[in-house]
Coordinates of C-alpha atoms in Angstrom, one line a residue:
X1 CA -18.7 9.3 -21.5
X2 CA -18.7 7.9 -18.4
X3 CA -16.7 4.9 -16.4
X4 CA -19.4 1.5 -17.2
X5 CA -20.3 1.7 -13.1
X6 CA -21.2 5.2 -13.4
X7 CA -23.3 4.9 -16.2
X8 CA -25.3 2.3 -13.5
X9 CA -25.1 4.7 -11.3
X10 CA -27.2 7.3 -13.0
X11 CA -29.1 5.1 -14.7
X12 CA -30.4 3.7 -12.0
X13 CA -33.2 6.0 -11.2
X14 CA -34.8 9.3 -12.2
X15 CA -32.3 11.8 -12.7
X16 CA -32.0 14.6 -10.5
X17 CA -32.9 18.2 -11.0
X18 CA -33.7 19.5 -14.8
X19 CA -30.5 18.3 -17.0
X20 CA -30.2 21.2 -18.4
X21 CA -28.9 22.7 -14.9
X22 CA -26.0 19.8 -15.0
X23 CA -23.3 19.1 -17.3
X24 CA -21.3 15.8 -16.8
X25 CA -17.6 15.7 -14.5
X26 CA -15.1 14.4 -16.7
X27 CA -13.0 13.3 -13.5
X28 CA -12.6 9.5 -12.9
X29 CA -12.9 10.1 -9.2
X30 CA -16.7 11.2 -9.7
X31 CA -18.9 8.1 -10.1
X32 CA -22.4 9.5 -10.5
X33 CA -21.2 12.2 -13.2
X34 CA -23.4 15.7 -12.9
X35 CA -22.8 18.5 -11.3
X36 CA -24.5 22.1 -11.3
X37 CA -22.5 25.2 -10.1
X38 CA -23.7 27.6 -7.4
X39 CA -22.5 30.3 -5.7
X40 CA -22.6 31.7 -2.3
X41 CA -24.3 35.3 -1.5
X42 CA -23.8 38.2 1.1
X43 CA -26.2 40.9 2.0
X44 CA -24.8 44.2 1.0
X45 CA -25.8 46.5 3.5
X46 CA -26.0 49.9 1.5
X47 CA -28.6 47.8 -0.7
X48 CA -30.2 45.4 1.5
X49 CA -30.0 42.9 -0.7
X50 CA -28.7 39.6 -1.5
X51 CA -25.4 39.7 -3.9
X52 CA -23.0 37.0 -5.4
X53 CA -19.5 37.6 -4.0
X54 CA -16.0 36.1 -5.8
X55 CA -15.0 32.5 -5.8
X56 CA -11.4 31.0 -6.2
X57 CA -11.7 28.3 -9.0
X58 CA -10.9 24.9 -7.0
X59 CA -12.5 22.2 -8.7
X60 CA -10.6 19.9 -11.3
X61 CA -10.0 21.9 -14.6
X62 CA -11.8 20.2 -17.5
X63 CA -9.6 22.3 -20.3
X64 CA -6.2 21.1 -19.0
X65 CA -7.2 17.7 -17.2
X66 CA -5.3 19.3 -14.0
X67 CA -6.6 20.8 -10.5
X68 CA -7.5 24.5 -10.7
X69 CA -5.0 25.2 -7.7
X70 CA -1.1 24.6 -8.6
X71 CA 0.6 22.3 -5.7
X72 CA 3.2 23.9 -4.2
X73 CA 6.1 22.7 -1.6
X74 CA 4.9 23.8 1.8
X75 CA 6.1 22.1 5.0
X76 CA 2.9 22.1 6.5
X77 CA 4.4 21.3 9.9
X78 CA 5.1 25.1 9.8
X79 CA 1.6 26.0 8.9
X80 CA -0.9 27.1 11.8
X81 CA -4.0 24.9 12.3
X82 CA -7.4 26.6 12.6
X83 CA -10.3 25.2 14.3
X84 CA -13.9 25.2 12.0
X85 CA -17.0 24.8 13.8
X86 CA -19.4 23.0 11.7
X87 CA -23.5 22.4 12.7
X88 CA -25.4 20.4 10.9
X89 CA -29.6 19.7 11.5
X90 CA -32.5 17.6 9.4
X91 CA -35.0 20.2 10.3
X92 CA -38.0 17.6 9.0
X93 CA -39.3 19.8 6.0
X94 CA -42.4 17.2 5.8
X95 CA -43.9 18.0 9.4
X96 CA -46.5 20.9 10.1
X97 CA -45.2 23.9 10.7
X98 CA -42.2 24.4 8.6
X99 CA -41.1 28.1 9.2
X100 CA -41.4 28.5 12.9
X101 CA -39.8 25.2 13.7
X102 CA -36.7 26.0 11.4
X103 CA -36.7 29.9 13.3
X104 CA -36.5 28.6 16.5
X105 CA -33.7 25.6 15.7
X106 CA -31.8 28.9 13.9
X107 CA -32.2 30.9 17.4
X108 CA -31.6 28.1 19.2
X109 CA -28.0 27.6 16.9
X110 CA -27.1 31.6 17.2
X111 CA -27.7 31.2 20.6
X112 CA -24.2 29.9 21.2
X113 CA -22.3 29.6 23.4
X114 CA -20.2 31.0 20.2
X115 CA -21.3 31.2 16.2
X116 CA -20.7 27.9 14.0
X117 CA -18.7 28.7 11.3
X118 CA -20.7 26.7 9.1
X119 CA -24.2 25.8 9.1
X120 CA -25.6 22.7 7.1
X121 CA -28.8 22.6 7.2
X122 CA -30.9 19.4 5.2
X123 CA -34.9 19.5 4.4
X124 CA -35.3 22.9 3.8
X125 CA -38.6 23.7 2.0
X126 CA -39.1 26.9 0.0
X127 CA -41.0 28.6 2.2
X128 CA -38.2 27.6 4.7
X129 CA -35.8 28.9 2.5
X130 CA -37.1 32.4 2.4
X131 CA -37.6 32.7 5.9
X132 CA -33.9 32.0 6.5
X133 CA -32.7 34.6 3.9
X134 CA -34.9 37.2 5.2
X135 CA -33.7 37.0 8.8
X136 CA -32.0 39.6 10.3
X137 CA -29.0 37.6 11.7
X138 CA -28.7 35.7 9.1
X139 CA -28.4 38.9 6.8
X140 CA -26.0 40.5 9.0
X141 CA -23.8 37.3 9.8
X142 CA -24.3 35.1 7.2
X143 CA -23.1 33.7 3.6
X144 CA -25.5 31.7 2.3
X145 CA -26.2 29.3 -0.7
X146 CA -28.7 29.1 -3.0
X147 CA -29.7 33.0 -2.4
X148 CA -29.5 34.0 -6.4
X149 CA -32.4 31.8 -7.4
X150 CA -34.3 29.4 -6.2
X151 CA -34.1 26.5 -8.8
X152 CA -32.9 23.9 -6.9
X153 CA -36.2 24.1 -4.5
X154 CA -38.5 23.6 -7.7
X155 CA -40.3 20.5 -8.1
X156 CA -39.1 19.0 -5.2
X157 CA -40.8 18.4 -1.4
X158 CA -37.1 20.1 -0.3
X159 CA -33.3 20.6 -0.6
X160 CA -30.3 21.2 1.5
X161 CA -29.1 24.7 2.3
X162 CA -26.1 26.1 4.1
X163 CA -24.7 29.3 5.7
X164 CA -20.9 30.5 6.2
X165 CA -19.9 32.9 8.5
X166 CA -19.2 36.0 7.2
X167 CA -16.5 37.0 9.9
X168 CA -15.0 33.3 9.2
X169 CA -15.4 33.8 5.0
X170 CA -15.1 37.6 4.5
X171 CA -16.7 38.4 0.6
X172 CA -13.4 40.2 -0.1
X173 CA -11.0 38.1 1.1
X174 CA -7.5 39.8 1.9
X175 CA -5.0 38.7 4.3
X176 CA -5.8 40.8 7.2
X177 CA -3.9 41.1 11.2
X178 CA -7.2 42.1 12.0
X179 CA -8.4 38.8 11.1
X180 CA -5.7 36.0 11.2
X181 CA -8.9 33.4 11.2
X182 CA -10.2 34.1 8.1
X183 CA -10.9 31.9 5.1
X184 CA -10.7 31.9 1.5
X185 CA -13.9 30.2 -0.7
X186 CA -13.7 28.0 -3.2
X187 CA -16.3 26.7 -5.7
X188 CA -19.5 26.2 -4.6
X189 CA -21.4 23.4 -6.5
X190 CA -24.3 20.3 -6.5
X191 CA -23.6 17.0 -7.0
X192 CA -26.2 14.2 -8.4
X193 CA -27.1 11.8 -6.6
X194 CA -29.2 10.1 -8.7
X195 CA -32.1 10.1 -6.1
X196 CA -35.9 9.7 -7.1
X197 CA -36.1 13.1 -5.1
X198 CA -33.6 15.0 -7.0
X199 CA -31.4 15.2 -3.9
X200 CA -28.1 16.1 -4.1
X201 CA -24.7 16.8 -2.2
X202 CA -24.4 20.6 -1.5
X203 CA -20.3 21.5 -1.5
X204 CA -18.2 24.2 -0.2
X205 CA -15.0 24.5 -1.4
X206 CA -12.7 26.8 1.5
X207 CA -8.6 27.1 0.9
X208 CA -6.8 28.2 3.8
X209 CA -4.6 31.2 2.7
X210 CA -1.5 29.8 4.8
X211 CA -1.7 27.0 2.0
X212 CA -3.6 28.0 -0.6
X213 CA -2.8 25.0 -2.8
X214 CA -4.9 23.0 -0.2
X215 CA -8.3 22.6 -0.6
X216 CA -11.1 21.6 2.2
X217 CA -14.2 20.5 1.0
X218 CA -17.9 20.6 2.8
X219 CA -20.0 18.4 1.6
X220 CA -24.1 18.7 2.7
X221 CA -26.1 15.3 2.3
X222 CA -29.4 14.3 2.8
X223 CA -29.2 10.3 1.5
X224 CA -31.9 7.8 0.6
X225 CA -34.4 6.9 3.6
X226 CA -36.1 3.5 4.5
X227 CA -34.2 0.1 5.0
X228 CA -35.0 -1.2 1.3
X229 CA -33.0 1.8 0.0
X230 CA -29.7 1.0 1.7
X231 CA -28.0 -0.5 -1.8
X232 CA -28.8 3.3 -3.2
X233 CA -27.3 5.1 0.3
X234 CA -24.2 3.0 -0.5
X235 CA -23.9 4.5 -4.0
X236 CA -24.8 7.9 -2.2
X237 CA -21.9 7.5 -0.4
X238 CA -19.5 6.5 -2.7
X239 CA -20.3 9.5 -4.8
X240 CA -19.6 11.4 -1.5
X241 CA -16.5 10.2 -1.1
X242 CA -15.4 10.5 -4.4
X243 CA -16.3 14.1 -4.4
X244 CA -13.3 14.5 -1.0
X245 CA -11.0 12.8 -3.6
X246 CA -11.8 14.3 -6.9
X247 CA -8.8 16.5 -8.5
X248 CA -7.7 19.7 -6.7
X249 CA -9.3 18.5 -3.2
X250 CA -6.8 17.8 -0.1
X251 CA -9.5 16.7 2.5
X252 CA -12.7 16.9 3.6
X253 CA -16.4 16.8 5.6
X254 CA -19.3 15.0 4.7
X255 CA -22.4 15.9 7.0
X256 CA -25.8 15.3 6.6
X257 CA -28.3 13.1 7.1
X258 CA -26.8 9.7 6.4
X259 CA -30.3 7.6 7.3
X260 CA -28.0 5.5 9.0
X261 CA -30.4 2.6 9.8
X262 CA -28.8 -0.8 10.2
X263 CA -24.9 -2.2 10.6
X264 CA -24.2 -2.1 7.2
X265 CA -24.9 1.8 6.6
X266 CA -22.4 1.9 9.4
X267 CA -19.8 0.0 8.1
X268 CA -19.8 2.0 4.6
X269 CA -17.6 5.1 6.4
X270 CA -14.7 2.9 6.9
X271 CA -15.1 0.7 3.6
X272 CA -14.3 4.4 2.0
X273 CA -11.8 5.4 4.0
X274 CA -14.0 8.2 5.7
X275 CA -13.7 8.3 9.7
X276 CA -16.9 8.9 12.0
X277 CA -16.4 11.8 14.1
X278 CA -18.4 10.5 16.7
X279 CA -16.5 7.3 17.5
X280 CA -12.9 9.2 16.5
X281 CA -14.1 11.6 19.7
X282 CA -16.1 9.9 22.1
X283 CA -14.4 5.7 21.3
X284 CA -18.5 4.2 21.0
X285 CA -21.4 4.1 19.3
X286 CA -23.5 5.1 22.7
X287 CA -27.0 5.9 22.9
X288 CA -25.4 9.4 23.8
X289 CA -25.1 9.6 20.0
X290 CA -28.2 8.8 18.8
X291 CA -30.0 11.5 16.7
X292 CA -33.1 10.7 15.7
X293 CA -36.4 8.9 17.7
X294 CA -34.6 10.9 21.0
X295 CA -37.4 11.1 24.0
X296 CA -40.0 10.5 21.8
X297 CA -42.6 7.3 21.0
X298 CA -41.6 5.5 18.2
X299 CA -42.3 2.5 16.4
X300 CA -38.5 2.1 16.0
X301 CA -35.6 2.5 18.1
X302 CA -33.7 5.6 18.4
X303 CA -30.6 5.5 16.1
X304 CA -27.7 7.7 14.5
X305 CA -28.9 8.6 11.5
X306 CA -26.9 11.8 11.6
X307 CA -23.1 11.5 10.9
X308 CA -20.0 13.7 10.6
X309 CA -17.7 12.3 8.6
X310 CA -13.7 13.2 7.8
X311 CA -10.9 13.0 5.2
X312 CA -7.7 14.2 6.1
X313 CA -9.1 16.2 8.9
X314 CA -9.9 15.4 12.7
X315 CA -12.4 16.1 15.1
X316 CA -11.6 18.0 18.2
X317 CA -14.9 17.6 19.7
X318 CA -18.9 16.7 18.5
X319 CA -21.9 16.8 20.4
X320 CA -25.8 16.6 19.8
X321 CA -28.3 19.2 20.3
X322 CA -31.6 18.1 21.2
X323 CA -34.3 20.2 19.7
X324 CA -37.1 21.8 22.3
X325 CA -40.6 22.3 21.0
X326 CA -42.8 25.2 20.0
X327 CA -46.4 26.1 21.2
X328 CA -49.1 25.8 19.0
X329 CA -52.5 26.9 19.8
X330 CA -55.2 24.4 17.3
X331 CA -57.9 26.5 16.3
X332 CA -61.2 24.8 18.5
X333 CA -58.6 24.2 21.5
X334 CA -58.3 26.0 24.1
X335 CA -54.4 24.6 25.4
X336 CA -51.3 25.2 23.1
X337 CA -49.5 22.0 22.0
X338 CA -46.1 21.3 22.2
X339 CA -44.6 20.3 18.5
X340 CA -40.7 19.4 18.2
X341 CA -38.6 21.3 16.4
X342 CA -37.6 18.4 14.3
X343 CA -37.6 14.6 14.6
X344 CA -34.1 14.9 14.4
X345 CA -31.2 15.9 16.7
X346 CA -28.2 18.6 15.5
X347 CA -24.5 18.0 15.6
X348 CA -21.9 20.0 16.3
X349 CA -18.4 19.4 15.5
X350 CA -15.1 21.9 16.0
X351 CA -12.9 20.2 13.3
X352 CA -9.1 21.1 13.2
X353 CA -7.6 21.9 9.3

């Protein structure tokens, strides 16, 4: 049974994803109600293949009414902060050639100057999908979601995807001198969103060992497009935010593809207490920012539709990453076009826990 506004909330279009893959939250802080659980997989390397590894158990425990993780009295003034680098890229899943693009933003990430810790990465079509789990790198320095099936790319034009460093997240996580940087993993899970294209938000639950009551959730969104769609972005985002405060979670990201269009999609960040990265780094909305109609003809103005977005954490630096083009050769033409790698730019953000 859920809170009267909820029950809005999912009623208000299609549901997402078959219902039989979600089961209803029973926390108050969770407005739009469903959630599926994932898991995060690591290529073994005597195998060559694609394996679950072990989660710690951090969402809110349904049983006991409690958070999965016991509080405990830490000063945390004596706890050592860590630095997470976080990139996160719309790699337009609708345009023509899917793969290649998405291989060359993926080069063009691993490039550097050093590895993101985590990689968010939203409009990923199937075929987009297994091209990124079949890469090399990726299969030597990667966690990713979403490898042990591929239900959540059925029935729908695409979904959301991310990758976690394996050096960062080591599969078996022990305390280590060898690696004073590494991270534990929580739950990994999807969200409804009640969207008419069964999107959802994509979490990653990480607890750093130092604390390991604490809990830092990613969140991965891709929210409603188009400027008649804003009054559904806004419930979007609430269930966003509500997913940061839910039980057993300290703080948190939201990244994604916010379709930022107009003042008031801007304004919803600070009605839920969630502070832009941008503006917390650079002071201004500048053009600087903007991430999507960048250098190219438009009917509309370039604009931030791309966001970064903090509880409890803060950004120590963000930047955009213009995408280049590939060279495509049309059969009948004797000169190779140039096609973007997306319509949209990347962020980067190294976030301080």
């Amino acid at each position: 049974r859920l809170p009267c506004d909820a029950r809005c909330v999912v009623g208000a279009l299609p549901p997402a994803g078959p219902p039989s893959h979600f089961q209803l939250l029973s926390s108050p802080l969770l407005m739009a109600g469903r959630i599926a659980w994932r898991s995060l997989s690591a290529v073994i390397h005597s195998t060559g293949r694609w394996e679950k590894v072990r989660l710690k158990n951090t969402w809110y425990d349904q049983s006991t009414h409690k958070p999965a993780l016991k509080s405990a009295n830490i000063d945390l003034n004596t706890v050592r902060t860590q630095k997470l680098c976080l990139v996160s890229w719309n790699i337009q899943g609708n345009h023509r050639y899917p793969v290649p693009r998405a291989q060359s933003i993926l080069e063009y990430i691993l490039e550097g100057p050093t590895l993101p810790d985590v990689i968010f990465f939203q409009e990923v079509k199937p075929d987009v999908r297994t091209s990124l789990l079949n890469d090399a790198s990726v299969q030597a320095t990667f966690l990713a979601t979403d490898a042990e099936d591929d239900e959540f790319f059925k029935r729908v034009p695409f979904a959301n995807m991310a990758l976690l460093l394996r050096e960062r997240f080591p599969p078996s996580y022990s305390p280590s001198a060898q690696n004073p940087r590494a991270l534990a993993l929580g739950n990994v899970a999807r969200v409804d969103l009640s969207d008419s294209r069964r999107r959802n938000a994509l979490c990653v639950d990480v607890v750093v060992p130092s604390v390991p009551c604490r809990t830092v959730r990613l969140v991965n969104v891709h929210f409603y497009s188009s400027r008649n769609m804003q009054r559904y972005r806004a419930i979007q985002l609430k269930t966003a935010a509500g997913v940061l405060r839910a039980s057993g979670c300290n703080a948190g990201v939201v990244a994604g593809d916010f379709n930022s269009i107009d003042a008031v999609d801007d304004a919803l960040l600070h009605e839920h207490g969630l502070v832009d990265a941008w503006l917390a780094v650079h002071g201004k909305a500048d053009p600087g920012g903007n991430t999507w109609g960048v250098g190219v003809a438009k009917r509309e103005r370039p604009s931030r539709l791309d966001k970064i977005a903090l509880l409890g954490l803060q950004a120590e630096g963000i930047d955009v990453l213009r995408p280049g083009t590939i060279k495509v050769l049309q059969p009948g033409e004797n000169a190779a076009k140039a096609v973007p790698w997306s319509d949209h730019c990347g962020l980067r953000c190294t976030i301080t826990i």
